[in-house]
């Protein structure tokens, strides 16, 4: 099993739709999780972090299911500007030194 | 403006010709790291540095060298580049504040990337 696994997509959704991505991880000791956003050929930028069961920031909700070892990202009322690749990131427990990135899920929001 | 800069942004070179990609951050971050990004493989860590003169291998260190003589700079050196090092490279930095698991990870700020082609 890969350390971090994501559905590559692409997810094509109309503006205003709700879309959810899942990310599974193999290290059951991981405590914190992150979603980064990456626009085409640009650098990744932190979108959200989740340490407990979930985190909400406006239209974005990140949820954690430790029993099944997955995290999800929910985007409500999708905007054209949400089109990007979303990277799931799992750090090694207790250290900033090693981050494992998923390969990313591509989202395309259309009119 | 707080930022991570990389140079060059684009480079086409030939096999065996030594090159250096520079990375500099102005946020006084202790931690710096280099990644490469390839289609279908995602971001993979090459080397990282927890502070000045402290460096360690990531997942794919073969063929690369780094140094951390100053806090702000973390150059990536390819002594003898090969075509399989053609990739998009990102430098990143973060603070090492705190010691518990919640704060031991701090947001990583990425540079704009360097697209390297080795012929």
PDB file of C-alpha atoms in Angstrom:
ATOM      1  CA  UNK A   1       0.000   0.000   0.000  1.00  0.00           C
ATOM      2  CA  UNK A   2       1.327   3.455  -0.881  1.00  0.00           C
ATOM      3  CA  UNK A   3       2.060   5.746   2.049  1.00  0.00           C
ATOM      4  CA  UNK A   4      -0.404   8.315   0.758  1.00  0.00           C
ATOM      5  CA  UNK A   5      -2.880   7.553  -1.973  1.00  0.00           C
ATOM      6  CA  UNK A   6      -5.232   9.856  -3.848  1.00  0.00           C
ATOM      7  CA  UNK A   7      -7.612   9.481  -6.761  1.00  0.00           C
ATOM      8  CA  UNK A   8      -5.874  11.449  -9.532  1.00  0.00           C
ATOM      9  CA  UNK A   9      -9.124  12.551 -11.147  1.00  0.00           C
ATOM     10  CA  UNK A  10      -9.757  14.744 -12.974  1.00  0.00           C
ATOM     11  CA  UNK A  11     -12.968  15.704 -11.288  1.00  0.00           C
ATOM     12  CA  UNK A  12     -14.996  17.842 -13.685  1.00  0.00           C
ATOM     13  CA  UNK A  13     -17.799  19.668 -11.893  1.00  0.00           C
ATOM     14  CA  UNK A  14     -20.057  22.601 -12.750  1.00  0.00           C
ATOM     15  CA  UNK A  15     -19.851  25.850 -10.852  1.00  0.00           C
ATOM     16  CA  UNK A  16     -21.825  25.686  -7.631  1.00  0.00           C
ATOM     17  CA  UNK A  17     -21.434  21.947  -7.200  1.00  0.00           C
ATOM     18  CA  UNK A  18     -20.170  20.194  -4.101  1.00  0.00           C
ATOM     19  CA  UNK A  19     -17.184  17.909  -4.594  1.00  0.00           C
ATOM     20  CA  UNK A  20     -15.233  15.688  -2.234  1.00  0.00           C
ATOM     21  CA  UNK A  21     -11.813  14.085  -2.487  1.00  0.00           C
ATOM     22  CA  UNK A  22     -10.447  11.284  -0.372  1.00  0.00           C
ATOM     23  CA  UNK A  23      -6.911  10.500   0.635  1.00  0.00           C
ATOM     24  CA  UNK A  24      -5.816   7.278   2.327  1.00  0.00           C
ATOM     25  CA  UNK A  25      -2.631   6.911   4.350  1.00  0.00           C
ATOM     26  CA  UNK A  26      -0.758   3.881   5.604  1.00  0.00           C
ATOM     27  CA  UNK A  27       1.015   5.169   8.730  1.00  0.00           C
ATOM     28  CA  UNK A  28      -1.506   4.694  11.536  1.00  0.00           C
ATOM     29  CA  UNK A  29       0.706   6.736  13.889  1.00  0.00           C
ATOM     30  CA  UNK A  30       0.319   9.933  11.852  1.00  0.00           C
ATOM     31  CA  UNK A  31      -1.258  12.671  13.922  1.00  0.00           C
ATOM     32  CA  UNK A  32      -1.621  15.636  11.606  1.00  0.00           C
ATOM     33  CA  UNK A  33      -2.671  15.966   8.025  1.00  0.00           C
ATOM     34  CA  UNK A  34      -2.726  18.698   5.438  1.00  0.00           C
ATOM     35  CA  UNK A  35      -4.241  19.700   2.145  1.00  0.00           C
ATOM     36  CA  UNK A  36      -2.162  21.789  -0.221  1.00  0.00           C
ATOM     37  CA  UNK A  37      -3.406  23.427  -3.384  1.00  0.00           C
ATOM     38  CA  UNK A  38      -1.245  23.530  -6.493  1.00  0.00           C
ATOM     39  CA  UNK A  39      -2.129  25.528  -9.576  1.00  0.00           C
ATOM     40  CA  UNK A  40      -0.733  24.377 -12.893  1.00  0.00           C
ATOM     41  CA  UNK A  41       3.072  24.590 -12.923  1.00  0.00           C
ATOM     42  CA  UNK A  42       3.054  26.682  -9.734  1.00  0.00           C
ATOM     43  CA  UNK A  43       4.246  25.984  -6.218  1.00  0.00           C
ATOM     44  CA  UNK A  44       2.011  24.188  -3.679  1.00  0.00           C
ATOM     45  CA  UNK A  45       0.364  26.354  -1.048  1.00  0.00           C
ATOM     46  CA  UNK A  46      -1.185  25.268   2.245  1.00  0.00           C
ATOM     47  CA  UNK A  47      -4.964  25.121   2.067  1.00  0.00           C
ATOM     48  CA  UNK A  48      -5.995  23.445   5.298  1.00  0.00           C
ATOM     49  CA  UNK A  49      -4.700  21.387   8.162  1.00  0.00           C
ATOM     50  CA  UNK A  50      -6.541  18.864  10.322  1.00  0.00           C
ATOM     51  CA  UNK A  51      -5.400  17.463  13.658  1.00  0.00           C
ATOM     52  CA  UNK A  52      -8.605  16.129  15.202  1.00  0.00           C
ATOM     53  CA  UNK A  53     -11.772  14.946  13.520  1.00  0.00           C
ATOM     54  CA  UNK A  54     -12.191  17.870  11.188  1.00  0.00           C
ATOM     55  CA  UNK A  55     -11.630  21.474  10.242  1.00  0.00           C
ATOM     56  CA  UNK A  56     -13.822  23.941   8.397  1.00  0.00           C
ATOM     57  CA  UNK A  57     -12.810  27.144   6.620  1.00  0.00           C
ATOM     58  CA  UNK A  58     -15.534  28.823   4.620  1.00  0.00           C
ATOM     59  CA  UNK A  59     -16.511  26.574   1.720  1.00  0.00           C
ATOM     60  CA  UNK A  60     -13.808  24.043   2.559  1.00  0.00           C
ATOM     61  CA  UNK A  61     -14.097  21.223   5.086  1.00  0.00           C
ATOM     62  CA  UNK A  62     -11.394  18.705   5.882  1.00  0.00           C
ATOM     63  CA  UNK A  63     -12.354  15.572   7.798  1.00  0.00           C
ATOM     64  CA  UNK A  64     -10.287  12.827   9.351  1.00  0.00           C
ATOM     65  CA  UNK A  65     -11.280   9.214   9.862  1.00  0.00           C
ATOM     66  CA  UNK A  66      -8.519   7.564  11.895  1.00  0.00           C
ATOM     67  CA  UNK A  67     -10.198   4.155  12.039  1.00  0.00           C
ATOM     68  CA  UNK A  68     -10.255   3.876   8.266  1.00  0.00           C
ATOM     69  CA  UNK A  69      -7.103   5.942   7.811  1.00  0.00           C
ATOM     70  CA  UNK A  70      -8.385   8.486   5.376  1.00  0.00           C
ATOM     71  CA  UNK A  71      -8.876  12.198   5.199  1.00  0.00           C
ATOM     72  CA  UNK A  72     -11.281  14.006   2.938  1.00  0.00           C
ATOM     73  CA  UNK A  73     -11.618  17.477   1.497  1.00  0.00           C
ATOM     74  CA  UNK A  74     -15.082  18.809   0.766  1.00  0.00           C
ATOM     75  CA  UNK A  75     -15.571  21.899  -1.370  1.00  0.00           C
ATOM     76  CA  UNK A  76     -19.024  23.433  -1.389  1.00  0.00           C
ATOM     77  CA  UNK A  77     -20.355  25.902  -3.971  1.00  0.00           C
ATOM     78  CA  UNK A  78     -17.397  25.338  -6.291  1.00  0.00           C
ATOM     79  CA  UNK A  79     -15.941  28.368  -8.055  1.00  0.00           C
ATOM     80  CA  UNK A  80     -14.021  28.490 -11.301  1.00  0.00           C
ATOM     81  CA  UNK A  81     -11.052  29.661  -9.242  1.00  0.00           C
ATOM     82  CA  UNK A  82     -11.084  26.373  -7.307  1.00  0.00           C
ATOM     83  CA  UNK A  83      -9.731  24.599 -10.392  1.00  0.00           C
ATOM     84  CA  UNK A  84      -6.370  23.223  -9.294  1.00  0.00           C
ATOM     85  CA  UNK A  85      -4.667  20.078  -8.069  1.00  0.00           C
ATOM     86  CA  UNK A  86      -5.187  19.248  -4.401  1.00  0.00           C
ATOM     87  CA  UNK A  87      -2.346  17.486  -2.633  1.00  0.00           C
ATOM     88  CA  UNK A  88      -2.796  15.401   0.475  1.00  0.00           C
ATOM     89  CA  UNK A  89       0.213  15.642   2.821  1.00  0.00           C
ATOM     90  CA  UNK A  90       1.062  13.399   5.756  1.00  0.00           C
ATOM     91  CA  UNK A  91       4.049  14.279   7.940  1.00  0.00           C
ATOM     92  CA  UNK A  92       5.952  11.678   9.904  1.00  0.00           C
ATOM     93  CA  UNK A  93       4.813  11.718  13.482  1.00  0.00           C
ATOM     94  CA  UNK A  94       6.438  14.412  15.572  1.00  0.00           C
ATOM     95  CA  UNK A  95       8.760  15.796  12.952  1.00  0.00           C
ATOM     96  CA  UNK A  96       8.691  18.382  10.235  1.00  0.00           C
ATOM     97  CA  UNK A  97      11.522  16.689   8.450  1.00  0.00           C
ATOM     98  CA  UNK A  98       9.667  14.165   6.373  1.00  0.00           C
ATOM     99  CA  UNK A  99       6.531  14.924   4.480  1.00  0.00           C
ATOM    100  CA  UNK A 100       4.837  12.430   2.242  1.00  0.00           C
ATOM    101  CA  UNK A 101       2.816  13.963  -0.555  1.00  0.00           C
ATOM    102  CA  UNK A 102       0.039  12.281  -2.425  1.00  0.00           C
ATOM    103  CA  UNK A 103       0.165  12.538  -6.193  1.00  0.00           C
ATOM    104  CA  UNK A 104      -2.739  14.958  -6.134  1.00  0.00           C
ATOM    105  CA  UNK A 105      -6.337  15.116  -7.301  1.00  0.00           C
ATOM    106  CA  UNK A 106      -7.093  17.435 -10.166  1.00  0.00           C
ATOM    107  CA  UNK A 107     -10.282  19.493 -10.030  1.00  0.00           C
ATOM    108  CA  UNK A 108     -11.727  21.323 -13.022  1.00  0.00           C
ATOM    109  CA  UNK A 109     -14.708  23.571 -12.336  1.00  0.00           C
ATOM    110  CA  UNK A 110     -16.646  24.562 -15.436  1.00  0.00           C
ATOM    111  CA  UNK A 111     -19.384  27.075 -16.262  1.00  0.00           C
TER     112      UNK A 111
ATOM    113  CA  UNK B   1       7.741  40.439   1.259  1.00  0.00           C
ATOM    114  CA  UNK B   2       8.223  37.016   2.847  1.00  0.00           C
ATOM    115  CA  UNK B   3       9.271  34.608   0.154  1.00  0.00           C
ATOM    116  CA  UNK B   4      11.359  31.713  -1.072  1.00  0.00           C
ATOM    117  CA  UNK B   5      13.279  32.365  -4.263  1.00  0.00           C
ATOM    118  CA  UNK B   6      14.884  29.911  -6.638  1.00  0.00           C
ATOM    119  CA  UNK B   7      17.255  30.426  -9.525  1.00  0.00           C
ATOM    120  CA  UNK B   8      17.250  29.673 -12.310  1.00  0.00           C
ATOM    121  CA  UNK B   9      13.558  29.164 -13.024  1.00  0.00           C
ATOM    122  CA  UNK B  10      14.254  27.261 -16.224  1.00  0.00           C
ATOM    123  CA  UNK B  11      17.386  25.422 -17.272  1.00  0.00           C
ATOM    124  CA  UNK B  12      18.268  23.183 -20.197  1.00  0.00           C
ATOM    125  CA  UNK B  13      21.629  21.490 -19.870  1.00  0.00           C
ATOM    126  CA  UNK B  14      23.546  18.469 -21.089  1.00  0.00           C
ATOM    127  CA  UNK B  15      24.509  15.255 -19.367  1.00  0.00           C
ATOM    128  CA  UNK B  16      27.502  15.600 -17.058  1.00  0.00           C
ATOM    129  CA  UNK B  17      27.664  19.371 -16.840  1.00  0.00           C
ATOM    130  CA  UNK B  18      27.648  20.353 -13.192  1.00  0.00           C
ATOM    131  CA  UNK B  19      24.950  22.761 -12.122  1.00  0.00           C
ATOM    132  CA  UNK B  20      23.647  24.452  -9.005  1.00  0.00           C
ATOM    133  CA  UNK B  21      20.112  25.576  -8.291  1.00  0.00           C
ATOM    134  CA  UNK B  22      20.008  28.246  -5.628  1.00  0.00           C
ATOM    135  CA  UNK B  23      17.328  28.638  -2.985  1.00  0.00           C
ATOM    136  CA  UNK B  24      17.004  31.535  -0.594  1.00  0.00           C
ATOM    137  CA  UNK B  25      14.407  32.460   2.034  1.00  0.00           C
ATOM    138  CA  UNK B  26      13.971  35.707   3.946  1.00  0.00           C
ATOM    139  CA  UNK B  27      11.776  34.411   6.779  1.00  0.00           C
ATOM    140  CA  UNK B  28      14.584  33.285   9.110  1.00  0.00           C
ATOM    141  CA  UNK B  29      13.314  29.701   8.851  1.00  0.00           C
ATOM    142  CA  UNK B  30      15.381  26.927  10.340  1.00  0.00           C
ATOM    143  CA  UNK B  31      14.065  24.151   8.137  1.00  0.00           C
ATOM    144  CA  UNK B  32      14.635  23.948   4.380  1.00  0.00           C
ATOM    145  CA  UNK B  33      14.010  21.165   1.924  1.00  0.00           C
ATOM    146  CA  UNK B  34      14.278  20.228  -1.736  1.00  0.00           C
ATOM    147  CA  UNK B  35      11.658  18.271  -3.667  1.00  0.00           C
ATOM    148  CA  UNK B  36      11.291  17.049  -7.185  1.00  0.00           C
ATOM    149  CA  UNK B  37       7.931  16.631  -8.851  1.00  0.00           C
ATOM    150  CA  UNK B  38       7.348  14.172 -11.653  1.00  0.00           C
ATOM    151  CA  UNK B  39       4.087  13.189 -13.391  1.00  0.00           C
ATOM    152  CA  UNK B  40       2.367  10.340 -11.594  1.00  0.00           C
ATOM    153  CA  UNK B  41       4.890  10.354  -8.751  1.00  0.00           C
ATOM    154  CA  UNK B  42       4.016  13.531  -6.928  1.00  0.00           C
ATOM    155  CA  UNK B  43       6.455  15.509  -4.827  1.00  0.00           C
ATOM    156  CA  UNK B  44       9.396  13.530  -3.490  1.00  0.00           C
ATOM    157  CA  UNK B  45      11.857  14.847  -0.959  1.00  0.00           C
ATOM    158  CA  UNK B  46      15.506  14.950  -2.057  1.00  0.00           C
ATOM    159  CA  UNK B  47      17.319  16.481   0.926  1.00  0.00           C
ATOM    160  CA  UNK B  48      16.374  18.544   3.919  1.00  0.00           C
ATOM    161  CA  UNK B  49      18.122  20.682   6.494  1.00  0.00           C
ATOM    162  CA  UNK B  50      16.971  21.281  10.048  1.00  0.00           C
ATOM    163  CA  UNK B  51      19.400  24.171  10.543  1.00  0.00           C
ATOM    164  CA  UNK B  52      22.783  25.553   9.509  1.00  0.00           C
ATOM    165  CA  UNK B  53      25.302  22.764   8.856  1.00  0.00           C
ATOM    166  CA  UNK B  54      22.634  20.098   9.505  1.00  0.00           C
ATOM    167  CA  UNK B  55      21.467  18.229   6.409  1.00  0.00           C
ATOM    168  CA  UNK B  56      20.002  14.791   5.781  1.00  0.00           C
ATOM    169  CA  UNK B  57      18.782  12.628   2.944  1.00  0.00           C
ATOM    170  CA  UNK B  58      15.181  12.474   1.903  1.00  0.00           C
ATOM    171  CA  UNK B  59      13.602   9.782  -0.248  1.00  0.00           C
ATOM    172  CA  UNK B  60      15.527  10.323  -3.499  1.00  0.00           C
ATOM    173  CA  UNK B  61      18.987  11.779  -2.694  1.00  0.00           C
ATOM    174  CA  UNK B  62      21.014   9.896  -5.316  1.00  0.00           C
ATOM    175  CA  UNK B  63      22.781  12.211  -7.737  1.00  0.00           C
ATOM    176  CA  UNK B  64      22.282  15.329  -5.619  1.00  0.00           C
ATOM    177  CA  UNK B  65      24.254  17.272  -3.028  1.00  0.00           C
ATOM    178  CA  UNK B  66      23.275  20.116  -0.771  1.00  0.00           C
ATOM    179  CA  UNK B  67      24.934  22.473   1.659  1.00  0.00           C
ATOM    180  CA  UNK B  68      23.659  24.777   4.393  1.00  0.00           C
ATOM    181  CA  UNK B  69      26.380  27.241   5.272  1.00  0.00           C
ATOM    182  CA  UNK B  70      23.975  30.091   5.974  1.00  0.00           C
ATOM    183  CA  UNK B  71      20.476  30.001   7.370  1.00  0.00           C
ATOM    184  CA  UNK B  72      18.863  31.695   4.383  1.00  0.00           C
ATOM    185  CA  UNK B  73      20.467  29.644   1.572  1.00  0.00           C
ATOM    186  CA  UNK B  74      20.134  25.999   0.631  1.00  0.00           C
ATOM    187  CA  UNK B  75      21.620  25.280  -2.809  1.00  0.00           C
ATOM    188  CA  UNK B  76      21.001  22.037  -4.679  1.00  0.00           C
ATOM    189  CA  UNK B  77      23.991  20.709  -6.583  1.00  0.00           C
ATOM    190  CA  UNK B  78      23.935  18.214  -9.431  1.00  0.00           C
ATOM    191  CA  UNK B  79      27.565  17.178  -9.913  1.00  0.00           C
ATOM    192  CA  UNK B  80      26.925  15.142 -13.059  1.00  0.00           C
ATOM    193  CA  UNK B  81      23.340  15.578 -14.242  1.00  0.00           C
ATOM    194  CA  UNK B  82      21.652  12.768 -16.138  1.00  0.00           C
ATOM    195  CA  UNK B  83      18.421  12.735 -18.172  1.00  0.00           C
ATOM    196  CA  UNK B  84      16.523  11.004 -15.346  1.00  0.00           C
ATOM    197  CA  UNK B  85      17.013  14.174 -13.307  1.00  0.00           C
ATOM    198  CA  UNK B  86      14.829  16.086 -15.725  1.00  0.00           C
ATOM    199  CA  UNK B  87      12.098  17.323 -13.427  1.00  0.00           C
ATOM    200  CA  UNK B  88      10.386  20.237 -11.712  1.00  0.00           C
ATOM    201  CA  UNK B  89      12.255  21.143  -8.530  1.00  0.00           C
ATOM    202  CA  UNK B  90      10.860  22.972  -5.531  1.00  0.00           C
ATOM    203  CA  UNK B  91      12.637  24.396  -2.543  1.00  0.00           C
ATOM    204  CA  UNK B  92      10.652  24.901   0.655  1.00  0.00           C
ATOM    205  CA  UNK B  93      11.213  26.362   4.098  1.00  0.00           C
ATOM    206  CA  UNK B  94       9.438  26.384   7.433  1.00  0.00           C
ATOM    207  CA  UNK B  95       9.977  27.309  11.029  1.00  0.00           C
ATOM    208  CA  UNK B  96      10.813  24.663  13.642  1.00  0.00           C
ATOM    209  CA  UNK B  97       8.924  26.311  16.465  1.00  0.00           C
ATOM    210  CA  UNK B  98       7.609  24.007  19.140  1.00  0.00           C
ATOM    211  CA  UNK B  99       8.339  20.388  19.977  1.00  0.00           C
ATOM    212  CA  UNK B 100       4.970  18.670  20.332  1.00  0.00           C
ATOM    213  CA  UNK B 101       3.391  16.966  17.392  1.00  0.00           C
ATOM    214  CA  UNK B 102       0.961  19.759  16.693  1.00  0.00           C
ATOM    215  CA  UNK B 103       3.594  22.433  16.248  1.00  0.00           C
ATOM    216  CA  UNK B 104       6.455  20.261  15.100  1.00  0.00           C
ATOM    217  CA  UNK B 105       5.012  20.682  11.668  1.00  0.00           C
ATOM    218  CA  UNK B 106       4.773  24.228  10.510  1.00  0.00           C
ATOM    219  CA  UNK B 107       3.494  25.390   7.154  1.00  0.00           C
ATOM    220  CA  UNK B 108       6.010  24.900   4.422  1.00  0.00           C
ATOM    221  CA  UNK B 109       6.499  27.805   2.037  1.00  0.00           C
ATOM    222  CA  UNK B 110       7.550  26.783  -1.418  1.00  0.00           C
ATOM    223  CA  UNK B 111       9.667  28.570  -3.973  1.00  0.00           C
ATOM    224  CA  UNK B 112       8.285  29.089  -7.503  1.00  0.00           C
ATOM    225  CA  UNK B 113      10.005  26.020  -8.894  1.00  0.00           C
ATOM    226  CA  UNK B 114      12.867  25.291 -11.290  1.00  0.00           C
ATOM    227  CA  UNK B 115      12.143  23.354 -14.435  1.00  0.00           C
ATOM    228  CA  UNK B 116      15.268  21.407 -15.365  1.00  0.00           C
ATOM    229  CA  UNK B 117      15.819  19.517 -18.599  1.00  0.00           C
ATOM    230  CA  UNK B 118      18.916  17.354 -18.974  1.00  0.00           C
ATOM    231  CA  UNK B 119      19.623  16.289 -22.554  1.00  0.00           C
TER     232      UNK B 119
END
